[in-house]
PDB file of C-alpha atoms in Angstrom:
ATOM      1  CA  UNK A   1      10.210 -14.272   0.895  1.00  0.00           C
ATOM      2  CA  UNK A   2       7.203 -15.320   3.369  1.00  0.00           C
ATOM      3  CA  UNK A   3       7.639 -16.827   6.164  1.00  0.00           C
ATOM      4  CA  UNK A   4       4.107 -18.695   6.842  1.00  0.00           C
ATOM      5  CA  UNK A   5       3.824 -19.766  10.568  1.00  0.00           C
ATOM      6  CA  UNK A   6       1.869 -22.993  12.118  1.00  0.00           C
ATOM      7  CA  UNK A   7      -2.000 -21.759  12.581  1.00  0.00           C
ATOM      8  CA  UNK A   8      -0.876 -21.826  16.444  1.00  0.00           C
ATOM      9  CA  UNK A   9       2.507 -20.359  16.724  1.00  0.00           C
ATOM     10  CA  UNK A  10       3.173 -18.316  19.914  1.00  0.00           C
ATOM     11  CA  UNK A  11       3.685 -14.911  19.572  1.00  0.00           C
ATOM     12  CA  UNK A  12       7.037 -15.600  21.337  1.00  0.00           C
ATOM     13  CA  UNK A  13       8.018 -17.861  18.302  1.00  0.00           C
ATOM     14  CA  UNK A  14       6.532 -15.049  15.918  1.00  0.00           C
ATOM     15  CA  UNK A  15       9.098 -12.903  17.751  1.00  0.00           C
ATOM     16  CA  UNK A  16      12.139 -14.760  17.449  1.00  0.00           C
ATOM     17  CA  UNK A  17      11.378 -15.850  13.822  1.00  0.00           C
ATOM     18  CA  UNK A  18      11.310 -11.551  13.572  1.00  0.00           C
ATOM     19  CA  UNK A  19      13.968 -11.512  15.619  1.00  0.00           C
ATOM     20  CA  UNK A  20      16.052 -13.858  13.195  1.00  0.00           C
ATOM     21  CA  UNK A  21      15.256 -12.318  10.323  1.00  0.00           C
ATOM     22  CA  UNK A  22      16.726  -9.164  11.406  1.00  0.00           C
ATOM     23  CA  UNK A  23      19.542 -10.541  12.814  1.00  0.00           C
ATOM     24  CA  UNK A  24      20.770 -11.541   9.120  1.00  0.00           C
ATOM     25  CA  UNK A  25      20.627  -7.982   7.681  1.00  0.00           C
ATOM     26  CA  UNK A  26      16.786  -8.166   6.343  1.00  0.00           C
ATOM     27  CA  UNK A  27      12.998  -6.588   7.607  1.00  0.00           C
ATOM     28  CA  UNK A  28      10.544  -8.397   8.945  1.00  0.00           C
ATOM     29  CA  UNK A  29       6.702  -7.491   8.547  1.00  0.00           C
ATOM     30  CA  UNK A  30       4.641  -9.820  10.699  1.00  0.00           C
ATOM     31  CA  UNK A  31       1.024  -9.650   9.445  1.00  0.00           C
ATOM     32  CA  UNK A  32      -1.306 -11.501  11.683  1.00  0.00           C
ATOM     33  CA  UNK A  33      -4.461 -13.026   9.898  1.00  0.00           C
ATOM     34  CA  UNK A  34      -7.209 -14.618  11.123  1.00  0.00           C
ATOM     35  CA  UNK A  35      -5.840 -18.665  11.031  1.00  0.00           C
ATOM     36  CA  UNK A  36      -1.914 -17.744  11.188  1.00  0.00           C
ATOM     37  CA  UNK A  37       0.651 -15.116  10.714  1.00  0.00           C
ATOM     38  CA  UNK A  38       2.480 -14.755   8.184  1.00  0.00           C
ATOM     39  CA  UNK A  39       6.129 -12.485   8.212  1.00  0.00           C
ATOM     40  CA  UNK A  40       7.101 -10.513   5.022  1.00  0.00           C
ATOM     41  CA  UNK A  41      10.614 -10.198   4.419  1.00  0.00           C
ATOM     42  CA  UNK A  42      12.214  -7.126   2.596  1.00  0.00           C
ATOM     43  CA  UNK A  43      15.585  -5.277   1.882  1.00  0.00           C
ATOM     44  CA  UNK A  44      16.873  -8.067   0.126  1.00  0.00           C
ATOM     45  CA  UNK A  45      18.704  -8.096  -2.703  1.00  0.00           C
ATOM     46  CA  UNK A  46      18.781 -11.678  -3.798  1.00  0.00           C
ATOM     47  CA  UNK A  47      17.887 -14.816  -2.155  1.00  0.00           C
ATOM     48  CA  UNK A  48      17.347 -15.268   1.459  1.00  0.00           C
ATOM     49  CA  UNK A  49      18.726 -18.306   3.224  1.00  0.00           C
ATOM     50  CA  UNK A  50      15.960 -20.053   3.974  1.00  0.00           C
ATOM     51  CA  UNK A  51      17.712 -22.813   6.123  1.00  0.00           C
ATOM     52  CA  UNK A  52      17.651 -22.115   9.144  1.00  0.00           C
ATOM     53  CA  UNK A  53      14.681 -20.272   9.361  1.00  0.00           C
ATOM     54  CA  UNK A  54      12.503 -23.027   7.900  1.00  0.00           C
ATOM     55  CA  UNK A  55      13.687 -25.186  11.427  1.00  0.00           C
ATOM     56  CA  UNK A  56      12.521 -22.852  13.546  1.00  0.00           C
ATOM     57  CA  UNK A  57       9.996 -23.317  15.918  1.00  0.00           C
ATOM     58  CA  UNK A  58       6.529 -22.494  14.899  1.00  0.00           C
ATOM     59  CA  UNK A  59       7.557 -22.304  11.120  1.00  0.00           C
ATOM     60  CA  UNK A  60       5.005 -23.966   8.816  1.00  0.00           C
ATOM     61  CA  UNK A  61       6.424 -23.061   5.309  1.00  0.00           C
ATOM     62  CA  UNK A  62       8.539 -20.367   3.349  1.00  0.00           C
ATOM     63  CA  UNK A  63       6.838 -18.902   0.179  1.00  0.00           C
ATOM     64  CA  UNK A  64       9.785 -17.384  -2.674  1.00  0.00           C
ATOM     65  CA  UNK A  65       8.437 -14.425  -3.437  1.00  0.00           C
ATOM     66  CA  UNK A  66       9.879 -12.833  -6.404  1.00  0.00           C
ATOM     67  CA  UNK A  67       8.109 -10.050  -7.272  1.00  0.00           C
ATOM     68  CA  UNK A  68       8.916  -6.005  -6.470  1.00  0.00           C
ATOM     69  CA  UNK A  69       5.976  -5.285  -4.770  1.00  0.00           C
ATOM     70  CA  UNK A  70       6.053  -8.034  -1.875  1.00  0.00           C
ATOM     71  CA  UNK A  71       4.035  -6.086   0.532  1.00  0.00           C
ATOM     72  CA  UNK A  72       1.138  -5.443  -1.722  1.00  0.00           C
ATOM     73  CA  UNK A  73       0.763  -8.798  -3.121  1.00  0.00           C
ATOM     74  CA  UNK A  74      -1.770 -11.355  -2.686  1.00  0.00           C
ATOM     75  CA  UNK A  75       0.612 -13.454  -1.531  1.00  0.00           C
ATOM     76  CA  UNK A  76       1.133 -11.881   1.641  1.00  0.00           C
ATOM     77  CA  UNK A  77      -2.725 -10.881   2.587  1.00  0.00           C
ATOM     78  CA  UNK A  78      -5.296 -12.508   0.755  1.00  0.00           C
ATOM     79  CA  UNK A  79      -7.999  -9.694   1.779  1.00  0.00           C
ATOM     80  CA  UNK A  80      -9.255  -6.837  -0.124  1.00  0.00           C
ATOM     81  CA  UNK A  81      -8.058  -3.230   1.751  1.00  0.00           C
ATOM     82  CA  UNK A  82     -10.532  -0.992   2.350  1.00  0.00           C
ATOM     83  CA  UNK A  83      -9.605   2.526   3.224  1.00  0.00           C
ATOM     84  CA  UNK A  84     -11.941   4.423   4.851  1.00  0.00           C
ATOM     85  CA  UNK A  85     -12.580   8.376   5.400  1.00  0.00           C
ATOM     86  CA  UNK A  86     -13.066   9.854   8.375  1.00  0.00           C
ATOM     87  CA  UNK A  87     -16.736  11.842   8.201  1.00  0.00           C
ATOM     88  CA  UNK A  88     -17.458  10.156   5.171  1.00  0.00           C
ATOM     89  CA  UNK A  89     -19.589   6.875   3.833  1.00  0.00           C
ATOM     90  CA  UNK A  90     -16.596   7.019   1.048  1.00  0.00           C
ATOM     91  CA  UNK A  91     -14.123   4.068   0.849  1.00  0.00           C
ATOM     92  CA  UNK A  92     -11.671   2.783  -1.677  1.00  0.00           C
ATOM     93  CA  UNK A  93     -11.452  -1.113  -2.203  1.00  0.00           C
ATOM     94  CA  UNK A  94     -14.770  -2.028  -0.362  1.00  0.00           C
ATOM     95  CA  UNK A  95     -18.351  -2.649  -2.260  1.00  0.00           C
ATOM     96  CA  UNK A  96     -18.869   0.756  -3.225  1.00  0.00           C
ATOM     97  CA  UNK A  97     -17.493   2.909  -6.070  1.00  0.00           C
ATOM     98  CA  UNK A  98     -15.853   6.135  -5.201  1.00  0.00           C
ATOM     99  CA  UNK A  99     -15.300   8.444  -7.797  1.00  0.00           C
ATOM    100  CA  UNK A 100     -12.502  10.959  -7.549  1.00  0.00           C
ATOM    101  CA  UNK A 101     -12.977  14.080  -9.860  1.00  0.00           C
ATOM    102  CA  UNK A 102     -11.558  17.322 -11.282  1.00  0.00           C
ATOM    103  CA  UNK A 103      -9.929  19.073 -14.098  1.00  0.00           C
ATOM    104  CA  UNK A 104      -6.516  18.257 -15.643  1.00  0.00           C
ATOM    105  CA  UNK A 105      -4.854  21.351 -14.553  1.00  0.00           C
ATOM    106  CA  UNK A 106      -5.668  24.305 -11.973  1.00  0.00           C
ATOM    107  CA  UNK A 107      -5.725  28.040 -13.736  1.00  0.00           C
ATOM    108  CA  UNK A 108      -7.296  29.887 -11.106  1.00  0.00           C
ATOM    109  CA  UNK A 109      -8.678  29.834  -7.445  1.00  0.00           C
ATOM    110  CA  UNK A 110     -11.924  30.328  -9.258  1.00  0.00           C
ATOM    111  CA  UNK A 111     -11.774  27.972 -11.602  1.00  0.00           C
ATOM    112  CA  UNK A 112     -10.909  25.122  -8.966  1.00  0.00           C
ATOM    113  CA  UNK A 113     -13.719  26.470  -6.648  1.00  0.00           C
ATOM    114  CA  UNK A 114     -16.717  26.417  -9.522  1.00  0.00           C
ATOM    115  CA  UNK A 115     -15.652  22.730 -10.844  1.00  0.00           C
ATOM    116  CA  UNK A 116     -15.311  21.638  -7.260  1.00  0.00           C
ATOM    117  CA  UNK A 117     -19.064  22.780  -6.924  1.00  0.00           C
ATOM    118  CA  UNK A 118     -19.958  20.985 -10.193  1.00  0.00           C
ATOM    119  CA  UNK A 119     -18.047  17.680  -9.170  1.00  0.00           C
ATOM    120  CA  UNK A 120     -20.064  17.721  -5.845  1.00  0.00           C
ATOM    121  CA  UNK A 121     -23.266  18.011  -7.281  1.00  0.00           C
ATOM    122  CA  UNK A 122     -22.371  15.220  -9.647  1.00  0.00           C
ATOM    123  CA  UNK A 123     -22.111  13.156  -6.954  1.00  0.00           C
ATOM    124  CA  UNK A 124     -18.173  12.896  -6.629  1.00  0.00           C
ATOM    125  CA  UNK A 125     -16.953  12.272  -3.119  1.00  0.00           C
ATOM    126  CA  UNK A 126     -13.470  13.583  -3.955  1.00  0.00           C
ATOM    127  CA  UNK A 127     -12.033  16.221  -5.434  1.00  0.00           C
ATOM    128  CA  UNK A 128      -8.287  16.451  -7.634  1.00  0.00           C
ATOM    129  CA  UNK A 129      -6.619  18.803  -9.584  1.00  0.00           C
ATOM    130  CA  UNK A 130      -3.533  19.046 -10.911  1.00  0.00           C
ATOM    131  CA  UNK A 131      -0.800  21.577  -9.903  1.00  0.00           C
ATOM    132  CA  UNK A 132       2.065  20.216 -11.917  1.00  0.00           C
ATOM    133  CA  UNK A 133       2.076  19.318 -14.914  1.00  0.00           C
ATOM    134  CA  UNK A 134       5.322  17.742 -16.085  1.00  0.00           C
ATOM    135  CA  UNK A 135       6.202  18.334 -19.652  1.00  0.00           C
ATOM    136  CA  UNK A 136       8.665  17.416 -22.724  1.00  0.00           C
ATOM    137  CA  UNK A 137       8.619  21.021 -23.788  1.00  0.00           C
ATOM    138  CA  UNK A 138       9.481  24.295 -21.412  1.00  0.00           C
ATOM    139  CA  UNK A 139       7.404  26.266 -23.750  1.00  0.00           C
ATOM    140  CA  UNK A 140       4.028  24.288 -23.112  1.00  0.00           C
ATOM    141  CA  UNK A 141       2.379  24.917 -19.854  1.00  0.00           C
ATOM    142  CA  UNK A 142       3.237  23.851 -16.863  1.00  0.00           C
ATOM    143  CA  UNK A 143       0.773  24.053 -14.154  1.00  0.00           C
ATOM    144  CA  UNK A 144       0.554  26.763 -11.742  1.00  0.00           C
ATOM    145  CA  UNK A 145       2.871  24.647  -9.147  1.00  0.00           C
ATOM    146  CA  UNK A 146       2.688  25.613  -5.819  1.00  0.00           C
ATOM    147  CA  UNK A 147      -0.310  28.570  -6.450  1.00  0.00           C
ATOM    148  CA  UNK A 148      -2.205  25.695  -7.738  1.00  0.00           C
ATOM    149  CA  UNK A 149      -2.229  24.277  -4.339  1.00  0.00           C
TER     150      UNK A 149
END
């Protein structure tokens, strides 16, 4: 559920709205925006009763949300995230492309260390490999696991 508060609630009501929310056994994730705040609430397993919570003070409306991934939805923040990289112009979710490269599977040291050249020249800002490699069969390979890293 999402608590939506009036586009001038106090922090103080923000609080005890928090405040309430906790008190009946849930989490509350208060996620200021630029008109209002809005307050996620997780942990539970059904329904919340919404009653006395939607006569608090400072409470605009309260938004069902349904869906598993709550804190990633667009229902709680309506803005793109952009994470950015410290001593880098790279960033995921803003204007740009980022391009994340590498092989499948490491075999060697110098393997990882000549494709890491190649995916830098390329113009890759990151690099991946992959250490394990979880399979059906025991007799196919497996990655090099923790060498690999």
């Amino acid at each position: 559920m999402l608590v939506v508060m009036r586009a001038h609630a106090t922090e103080e009501q923000v609080r005890a709205v928090c405040k309430k929310i906790e008190d009946l056994g849930y989490r509350a994730h208060a996620m200021p925006g630029s008109e209002r705040t809005a307050i996620g609430i997780t942990g539970n397993q059904g329904e919340v009763e919404a009653g006395t919570l939607e006569e608090m003070p400072g409470v605009q409306e309260l938004i069902r949300v349904s869906k598993p991934y709550k804190l990633v939805s667009r229902d709680v923040k309506q803005e793109n995230t952009v994470i950015r990289f410290p001593g880098t112009s790279a960033t995921f979710g803003g204007q740009g492309l980022a391009v994340v490269a590498g092989p499948c599977a490491i075999e060697s040291r110098e393997q990882a260390l000549i494709v890491a050249e190649q995916v830098c020249r390329a113009g890759a800002q990151f690099f991946r490999g992959g250490a394990y490699k979880p399979r059906t069969s025991p007799y196919s390979f497996q990655g090099l696991g923790e060498e690999g890293l």
